[in-house]
Amino acid sequence: NQLRMKIGVMFGSPETTTGGNALKFYASMRLDIRRIGAIKTSTAVVGNRTRVKVVKNKLAPPFREVEFDITYGEGVSREGMLIDMGVEQNVIEKSGAWLSYRGERVGQGRENAKLFLREHPEIAARVEAEILQKHGLGAPAANEGGQEATEGPSAVPKPEPKAKSKNPVGGRPSKARARA
């Protein structure tokens, strides 16, 4: 929640968190959240570009990073995430400042492309479906002709129910029952 600077540190980060070592040991997850830039329109700042680094994680793989847009009054920008992941997965092509989807120009610059996806939710849904398909999630994306592809999994299988324990409380039997 608060950073302090260590004086005279030659190696490593000079930043430290207050409260001693107990917070560092007790926490199961620690995130470093930083603003890396402002999102501007022609007249004003409308949001921030944010980077989150996972410093410590006992629950999932640590040391991952993610960048996303936070727009004032809206929150995390869904369209911005679609553009970032679409460019990363080659669903959206980027040449210079222009972004295009399947040969159609979406916009010049991130903000214009985000506005286009916000105004055309059907295209945003197609981009999202293609991204999910490339990650192996969800139903296969539609073909060029508009028909759905038949290859790949279309639904996630449900896990089988666990066998019930004979112990009415559940879990392992108590020591008293084990001795009897």
Short mmCIF file of C-alpha atoms in Angstrom, two decimals:
data_model
loop_
_atom_site.label_atom_id
_atom_site.label_comp_id
_atom_site.label_asym_id
_atom_site.label_seq_id
_atom_site.Cartn_x
_atom_site.Cartn_y
_atom_site.Cartn_z
CA ASN A 1 0.00 0.00 0.00
CA GLN A 2 2.98 2.31 0.45
CA LEU A 3 6.56 2.38 -0.82
CA ARG A 4 9.64 3.76 0.90
CA MET A 5 13.12 4.15 -0.54
CA LYS A 6 16.19 2.50 0.96
CA ILE A 7 19.21 4.79 0.88
CA GLY A 8 22.50 3.62 -0.62
CA VAL A 9 21.25 0.45 -2.31
CA MET A 10 23.66 -0.62 -5.05
CA PHE A 11 22.01 -3.85 -6.25
CA GLY A 12 18.33 -4.70 -6.51
CA SER A 13 15.40 -2.39 -6.03
CA PRO A 14 15.75 0.48 -3.54
CA GLU A 15 11.99 0.32 -2.89
CA THR A 16 10.65 -1.39 0.21
CA THR A 17 7.18 -1.71 1.72
CA THR A 18 6.44 -0.46 5.22
CA GLY A 19 5.32 -2.73 8.06
CA GLY A 20 8.35 -4.97 8.37
CA ASN A 21 8.79 -8.46 6.96
CA ALA A 22 5.55 -9.92 8.34
CA LEU A 23 3.45 -8.57 5.46
CA LYS A 24 5.86 -9.99 2.88
CA PHE A 25 5.78 -13.45 4.45
CA TYR A 26 2.07 -13.52 5.27
CA ALA A 27 0.76 -12.34 1.89
CA SER A 28 -0.11 -15.09 -0.57
CA MET A 29 -0.04 -12.65 -3.49
CA ARG A 30 1.73 -9.33 -4.02
CA LEU A 31 1.16 -7.13 -7.07
CA ASP A 32 3.14 -4.12 -8.26
CA ILE A 33 0.66 -1.78 -10.00
CA ARG A 34 2.06 1.23 -11.86
CA ARG A 35 0.75 3.83 -14.24
CA ILE A 36 2.90 3.77 -17.37
CA GLY A 37 1.16 6.43 -19.43
CA ALA A 38 -1.85 8.65 -19.90
CA ILE A 39 -4.66 8.05 -22.39
CA LYS A 40 -5.48 11.39 -23.98
CA THR A 41 -8.08 12.80 -26.30
CA SER A 42 -7.42 16.03 -28.14
CA THR A 43 -8.51 18.06 -25.10
CA ALA A 44 -8.08 16.04 -21.89
CA VAL A 45 -6.70 12.95 -20.19
CA VAL A 46 -9.42 10.26 -20.17
CA GLY A 47 -7.56 7.35 -18.55
CA ASN A 48 -4.30 5.59 -17.76
CA ARG A 49 -2.25 2.80 -19.30
CA THR A 50 -1.40 0.49 -16.38
CA ARG A 51 1.18 -2.28 -15.86
CA VAL A 52 0.70 -4.95 -13.18
CA LYS A 53 3.62 -7.20 -12.20
CA VAL A 54 3.08 -10.24 -9.99
CA VAL A 55 5.87 -9.92 -7.40
CA LYS A 56 4.80 -12.91 -5.28
CA ASN A 57 2.19 -15.58 -5.88
CA LYS A 58 1.58 -18.76 -3.88
CA LEU A 59 -1.62 -19.53 -5.82
CA ALA A 60 -0.48 -19.44 -9.46
CA PRO A 61 2.74 -18.92 -11.47
CA PRO A 62 4.57 -15.78 -10.24
CA PHE A 63 6.48 -13.07 -12.11
CA ARG A 64 3.89 -12.49 -14.84
CA GLU A 65 3.14 -9.04 -16.30
CA VAL A 66 0.06 -7.53 -17.90
CA GLU A 67 -0.73 -4.11 -19.37
CA PHE A 68 -4.21 -2.69 -19.78
CA ASP A 69 -6.16 0.57 -20.07
CA ILE A 70 -8.21 2.05 -17.25
CA THR A 71 -10.67 4.63 -18.55
CA TYR A 72 -12.14 7.15 -16.09
CA GLY A 73 -15.84 6.52 -15.44
CA GLU A 74 -15.70 3.16 -17.29
CA GLY A 75 -13.03 0.99 -15.67
CA VAL A 76 -10.84 -1.54 -17.46
CA SER A 77 -11.24 -1.11 -21.22
CA ARG A 78 -12.57 -4.30 -22.83
CA GLU A 79 -11.92 -2.96 -26.33
CA GLY A 80 -8.31 -2.13 -25.41
CA MET A 81 -7.77 -5.70 -24.22
CA LEU A 82 -9.29 -7.05 -27.46
CA ILE A 83 -6.88 -4.92 -29.49
CA ASP A 84 -3.83 -5.93 -27.43
CA MET A 85 -4.66 -9.64 -27.52
CA GLY A 86 -5.76 -9.47 -31.17
CA VAL A 87 -2.43 -7.98 -32.24
CA GLU A 88 -0.56 -10.51 -30.07
CA GLN A 89 -2.47 -13.47 -31.60
CA ASN A 90 -2.37 -12.05 -35.19
CA VAL A 91 -6.14 -11.69 -35.31
CA ILE A 92 -5.76 -7.93 -35.79
CA GLU A 93 -3.02 -6.80 -38.17
CA LYS A 94 -0.98 -3.74 -37.27
CA SER A 95 0.96 -1.77 -39.87
CA GLY A 96 2.34 1.50 -38.55
CA ALA A 97 -0.44 3.25 -36.67
CA TRP A 98 -3.21 1.50 -38.65
CA LEU A 99 -5.05 -1.50 -37.23
CA SER A 100 -7.09 -3.79 -39.49
CA TYR A 101 -9.26 -6.88 -39.05
CA ARG A 102 -9.58 -9.30 -42.00
CA GLY A 103 -8.41 -6.63 -44.44
CA GLU A 104 -10.86 -3.98 -43.16
CA ARG A 105 -9.26 -0.93 -41.58
CA VAL A 106 -10.44 -0.63 -37.99
CA GLY A 107 -8.76 2.66 -37.12
CA GLN A 108 -5.65 4.76 -37.09
CA GLY A 109 -4.24 4.52 -33.57
CA ARG A 110 -5.44 2.63 -30.52
CA GLU A 111 -8.11 5.10 -29.45
CA ASN A 112 -9.79 5.20 -32.88
CA ALA A 113 -9.71 1.39 -33.05
CA LYS A 114 -11.23 1.16 -29.55
CA LEU A 115 -13.98 3.57 -30.62
CA PHE A 116 -14.66 1.49 -33.75
CA LEU A 117 -14.99 -1.74 -31.72
CA ARG A 118 -17.27 0.01 -29.22
CA GLU A 119 -19.53 1.22 -32.08
CA HIS A 120 -19.51 -2.19 -33.85
CA PRO A 121 -20.13 -4.84 -31.16
CA GLU A 122 -20.64 -7.62 -33.75
CA ILE A 123 -17.05 -7.17 -35.01
CA ALA A 124 -15.78 -7.01 -31.41
CA ALA A 125 -17.59 -10.30 -30.71
CA ARG A 126 -15.97 -11.93 -33.77
CA VAL A 127 -12.51 -10.72 -32.70
CA GLU A 128 -13.14 -12.07 -29.19
CA ALA A 129 -14.32 -15.44 -30.55
CA GLU A 130 -11.18 -15.79 -32.70
CA ILE A 131 -8.92 -14.91 -29.76
CA LEU A 132 -10.67 -17.45 -27.53
CA GLN A 133 -10.41 -20.10 -30.25
CA LYS A 134 -6.66 -19.48 -30.63
CA HIS A 135 -6.32 -20.00 -26.86
CA GLY A 136 -8.36 -23.22 -27.09
CA LEU A 137 -11.39 -21.81 -25.25
CA GLY A 138 -15.00 -21.54 -26.33
CA ALA A 139 -16.67 -22.59 -29.57
CA PRO A 140 -14.80 -22.46 -32.89
CA ALA A 141 -15.04 -19.14 -34.71
CA ALA A 142 -17.21 -18.69 -37.80
CA ASN A 143 -15.67 -19.21 -41.24
CA GLU A 144 -15.51 -16.52 -43.93
CA GLY A 145 -18.92 -17.68 -45.25
CA GLY A 146 -20.52 -17.13 -41.84
CA GLN A 147 -20.92 -20.84 -41.06
CA GLU A 148 -19.49 -22.23 -37.86
CA ALA A 149 -16.46 -24.50 -38.11
CA THR A 150 -17.00 -28.12 -37.08
CA GLU A 151 -13.46 -28.91 -35.90
CA GLY A 152 -12.31 -28.68 -32.28
CA PRO A 153 -14.15 -28.88 -28.98
CA SER A 154 -17.42 -27.00 -28.84
CA ALA A 155 -18.12 -27.47 -25.15
CA VAL A 156 -16.06 -27.99 -22.03
CA PRO A 157 -16.77 -31.42 -20.48
CA LYS A 158 -18.18 -31.42 -16.95
CA PRO A 159 -16.08 -33.06 -14.24
CA GLU A 160 -17.41 -36.31 -12.82
CA PRO A 161 -18.84 -36.14 -9.27
CA LYS A 162 -16.60 -37.38 -6.45
CA ALA A 163 -17.43 -40.64 -4.67
CA LYS A 164 -19.05 -40.03 -1.30
CA SER A 165 -17.16 -40.88 1.86
CA LYS A 166 -18.68 -43.35 4.36
CA ASN A 167 -17.84 -40.95 7.18
CA PRO A 168 -20.94 -38.72 7.72
CA VAL A 169 -18.73 -35.74 8.60
CA GLY A 170 -16.48 -36.28 5.58
CA GLY A 171 -12.73 -36.56 5.37
CA ARG A 172 -10.61 -38.96 7.43
CA PRO A 173 -12.07 -40.78 10.45
CA SER A 174 -11.19 -39.39 13.86
CA LYS A 175 -8.58 -41.09 16.10
CA ALA A 176 -11.32 -42.28 18.49
CA ARG A 177 -13.05 -44.22 15.71
CA ALA A 178 -9.77 -45.58 14.39
CA ARG A 179 -8.91 -47.13 17.81
CA ALA A 180 -12.30 -48.78 18.26
#
